[in-house]
Amino acid sequence: VSHHGPSASGLYAGVGDGEPVGVDADLCQALGLRLAERVVVATREGVVREARGSDDALLDLAPLSGKCVGLVDVPRDDWDAPLLLRAFRESAWARATATRFELVSLELLEKGHQRRISSYDFATGFERAERPAWLIEVLKQSAGPDAWLFGPWLGVKRALARELAHGVGVAVGEVTSPLGGVAGARFEARRDALLAALGAELRRELVQAVHVTGEGVALELEGGARLDADAAVLATGGFVSGAIALTGALSGAEPAGFELTIRGLPSLHVAGAVDPISSLYGVDLAARGRRLLEHVGVAASAEGRVRGAARVYVAGDLLGAGAPSVGQALTTGLRAGTAAALGH
Ligand SMILES: Cc1cc2nc3c(=O)[nH]c(=O)nc-3n(C[C@H](O)[C@H](O)[C@H](O)COP(=O)(O)OP(=O)(O)OC[C@H]3O[C@@H](n4cnc5c(N)ncnc54)[C@H](O)[C@@H]3O)c2cc1C
C-alpha cells in the first residue's frame, strides 16, 4: 500500500550512499542500480564524489581515471556546461587521477522552447522511437572522448545510457538529477514494474492507522477500508514523505515537536542520541541542529521488528537511523521483509 504523495526515493539524486548489505545482482538489475565498493559520480552541482552505488544511467567515472570525458554542452537554461567543466577539471579526483574533461557542443535542441522545459520532459523527448539512433549518429560525428557525460536527460523508461554506449562503443552516462528529476522517476517506474512482475498487488491508498490484532495486523485505510494481514512492513519514509510530521517551528519561536502521522504505533524516539531526549515535544532544534531530524524514527530491533507492536516491522527512513541513504533503505527493507515473511 502506498499513497500518491511524495517519496524521498522519487526525489533522490541517483546516488547510492550507505552500506548496502544482502542486495543481489538480480535486484540491482531490476531496480537499475549499480552497486560497487566504489563508484565515482559527477553531480549536477559540479562536485565529483565517491559513493557505494548509483542509478546505472549515471556515468561511473572510476574506470575512466586518466582518460578524457566529453562533457555535453547544450544551451539549456538549467545547464551551465562551461561552469561545470571548470568544477570537474579542478576537482580533487580529476587532479589526482589526471582525468581530462572536454566541452563538446552538441545540437540536441529540436525546438527553441526545449531550452527551458523541465529536465524530465527533455529526457522523455529522447525516448521517442527515432531519437536514440539519431543521438548515436550525433555522438559518432563528434567521436574522440573516451566517454560522454550528459545532463540528467537520458530517458525515464528506456535504458538510453546503455543503448547509446552500445551504439557508440564508449561509456555514456549522466550527472546526478535535480529534485524531481529523472533518477527518482526511473526508480519509481522500476520498483513498480518489479512489484508487478512478482505478482504483488499495489494499492494507492493512505494508511491512517495500524492495529495489532490477536492473529495479525490490520491497516486502517483512508475512507474507512481495512486491510488484514499476517504481518506489516512499514517503509513509509520519514519527513519527506509526510510519515513523520514536524510540529512547531524550526526557528524555535514555538517549541518544535515530532509526530507520527500513522496512528497505533509506539511513539517516536531519537535513535542513537548521546544525550537522550525525554520527550519529542519541545525539542530545541536551534540548539540541537537540524541533523536531529535524521535520528527521529520508530524504535525497532536489528530485523526491524517494532518494539511494542507484534508482527509490525519498519524499514528505511522511518527508522531514523542516521543519515538517510539508499543503501540503508535497501538493507533494512530486505531485513524487515525477510523477518516479516519468516515470522521472526
Ligand atoms: C532530495 C534527496 C536527495 C537524496 N540524495 C541521496 C543520495 O545522493 N544518496 C543516498 O544514498 N540517498 C539519498 N537520499 C535519501 C534516500 O533517497 C532515502 O533515504 C530513501 O529513498 C528512503 O527510502 P524509503 O523507502 O525509506 O522512504 P520513501 O522513499 O520516502 O518512501 C516512502 C513511501 O511511503 C509512502 N507513504 C508514506 N506515508 C504513507 C501512508 N500513511 N500510507 C501509505 N503510504 C505512505 C510514500 O508515499 C512513499 O511512497 C536523498 C533523499 C532526498 C529527498
mmCIF file with all atom_site columns, N, CA, C and O in Angstrom, residues 23 54 84 90 96 113 127 135 151 216 269 301:
data_model
loop_
_atom_site.group_PDB
_atom_site.id
_atom_site.type_symbol
_atom_site.label_atom_id
_atom_site.label_alt_id
_atom_site.label_comp_id
_atom_site.label_asym_id
_atom_site.label_entity_id
_atom_site.label_seq_id
_atom_site.pdbx_PDB_ins_code
_atom_site.Cartn_x
_atom_site.Cartn_y
_atom_site.Cartn_z
_atom_site.occupancy
_atom_site.B_iso_or_equiv
_atom_site.pdbx_formal_charge
_atom_site.auth_seq_id
_atom_site.auth_comp_id
_atom_site.auth_asym_id
_atom_site.auth_atom_id
_atom_site.pdbx_PDB_model_num
ATOM 1  N N  . VAL A 1 23  ? 22.092 -7.205  -1.004  1.00 0.00 ? 23  VAL A N  1
ATOM 2  C CA . VAL A 1 23  ? 21.360 -6.853  -2.227  1.00 0.00 ? 23  VAL A CA 1
ATOM 3  C C  . VAL A 1 23  ? 21.967 -7.641  -3.382  1.00 0.00 ? 23  VAL A C  1
ATOM 4  O O  . VAL A 1 23  ? 23.137 -7.454  -3.711  1.00 0.00 ? 23  VAL A O  1
ATOM 5  N N  . SER A 1 54  ? 25.032 3.785   -7.672  1.00 0.00 ? 54  SER A N  1
ATOM 6  C CA . SER A 1 54  ? 24.245 4.833   -8.332  1.00 0.00 ? 54  SER A CA 1
ATOM 7  C C  . SER A 1 54  ? 23.239 4.199   -9.272  1.00 0.00 ? 54  SER A C  1
ATOM 8  O O  . SER A 1 54  ? 23.325 3.000   -9.583  1.00 0.00 ? 54  SER A O  1
ATOM 9  N N  . LEU A 1 84  ? 30.428 23.917  -15.171 1.00 0.00 ? 84  LEU A N  1
ATOM 10 C CA . LEU A 1 84  ? 30.625 22.545  -14.672 1.00 0.00 ? 84  LEU A CA 1
ATOM 11 C C  . LEU A 1 84  ? 31.996 22.030  -15.088 1.00 0.00 ? 84  LEU A C  1
ATOM 12 O O  . LEU A 1 84  ? 32.676 21.341  -14.329 1.00 0.00 ? 84  LEU A O  1
ATOM 13 N N  . GLU A 1 90  ? 38.796 20.892  -12.000 1.00 0.00 ? 90  GLU A N  1
ATOM 14 C CA . GLU A 1 90  ? 39.564 21.284  -10.805 1.00 0.00 ? 90  GLU A CA 1
ATOM 15 C C  . GLU A 1 90  ? 39.258 20.406  -9.599  1.00 0.00 ? 90  GLU A C  1
ATOM 16 O O  . GLU A 1 90  ? 39.775 20.643  -8.506  1.00 0.00 ? 90  GLU A O  1
ATOM 17 N N  . ALA A 1 96  ? 43.928 14.252  -9.047  1.00 0.00 ? 96  ALA A N  1
ATOM 18 C CA . ALA A 1 96  ? 44.689 13.097  -8.537  1.00 0.00 ? 96  ALA A CA 1
ATOM 19 C C  . ALA A 1 96  ? 44.830 12.012  -9.586  1.00 0.00 ? 96  ALA A C  1
ATOM 20 O O  . ALA A 1 96  ? 45.811 11.264  -9.592  1.00 0.00 ? 96  ALA A O  1
ATOM 21 N N  . HIS A 1 113 ? 11.962 26.135  -27.551 1.00 0.00 ? 113 HIS A N  1
ATOM 22 C CA . HIS A 1 113 ? 11.399 26.066  -26.196 1.00 0.00 ? 113 HIS A CA 1
ATOM 23 C C  . HIS A 1 113 ? 12.038 24.953  -25.365 1.00 0.00 ? 113 HIS A C  1
ATOM 24 O O  . HIS A 1 113 ? 11.912 24.933  -24.154 1.00 0.00 ? 113 HIS A O  1
ATOM 25 N N  . GLU A 1 127 ? 13.311 9.563   -25.786 1.00 0.00 ? 127 GLU A N  1
ATOM 26 C CA . GLU A 1 127 ? 12.832 8.180   -25.814 1.00 0.00 ? 127 GLU A CA 1
ATOM 27 C C  . GLU A 1 127 ? 11.956 7.896   -27.024 1.00 0.00 ? 127 GLU A C  1
ATOM 28 O O  . GLU A 1 127 ? 11.564 6.757   -27.228 1.00 0.00 ? 127 GLU A O  1
ATOM 29 N N  . LEU A 1 135 ? 20.673 10.128  -31.991 1.00 0.00 ? 135 LEU A N  1
ATOM 30 C CA . LEU A 1 135 ? 21.645 10.583  -30.992 1.00 0.00 ? 135 LEU A CA 1
ATOM 31 C C  . LEU A 1 135 ? 22.972 9.825   -31.135 1.00 0.00 ? 135 LEU A C  1
ATOM 32 O O  . LEU A 1 135 ? 24.056 10.406  -30.971 1.00 0.00 ? 135 LEU A O  1
ATOM 33 N N  . GLY A 1 151 ? 23.778 15.810  -19.199 1.00 0.00 ? 151 GLY A N  1
ATOM 34 C CA . GLY A 1 151 ? 22.929 16.259  -18.107 1.00 0.00 ? 151 GLY A CA 1
ATOM 35 C C  . GLY A 1 151 ? 21.952 15.127  -17.787 1.00 0.00 ? 151 GLY A C  1
ATOM 36 O O  . GLY A 1 151 ? 21.967 14.078  -18.454 1.00 0.00 ? 151 GLY A O  1
ATOM 37 N N  . GLY A 1 216 ? -2.985 -11.120 13.719  1.00 0.00 ? 216 GLY A N  1
ATOM 38 C CA . GLY A 1 216 ? -2.135 -10.447 12.730  1.00 0.00 ? 216 GLY A CA 1
ATOM 39 C C  . GLY A 1 216 ? -2.151 -8.949  12.914  1.00 0.00 ? 216 GLY A C  1
ATOM 40 O O  . GLY A 1 216 ? -2.080 -8.444  14.036  1.00 0.00 ? 216 GLY A O  1
ATOM 41 N N  . HIS A 1 269 ? 11.071 8.021   18.681  1.00 0.00 ? 269 HIS A N  1
ATOM 42 C CA . HIS A 1 269 ? 12.204 8.240   19.578  1.00 0.00 ? 269 HIS A CA 1
ATOM 43 C C  . HIS A 1 269 ? 13.359 8.819   18.771  1.00 0.00 ? 269 HIS A C  1
ATOM 44 O O  . HIS A 1 269 ? 13.276 8.948   17.555  1.00 0.00 ? 269 HIS A O  1
ATOM 45 N N  . SER A 1 301 ? 14.012 -3.524  16.457  1.00 0.00 ? 301 SER A N  1
ATOM 46 C CA . SER A 1 301 ? 15.143 -4.438  16.644  1.00 0.00 ? 301 SER A CA 1
ATOM 47 C C  . SER A 1 301 ? 16.007 -4.416  15.376  1.00 0.00 ? 301 SER A C  1
ATOM 48 O O  . SER A 1 301 ? 15.650 -3.784  14.382  1.00 0.00 ? 301 SER A O  1
#
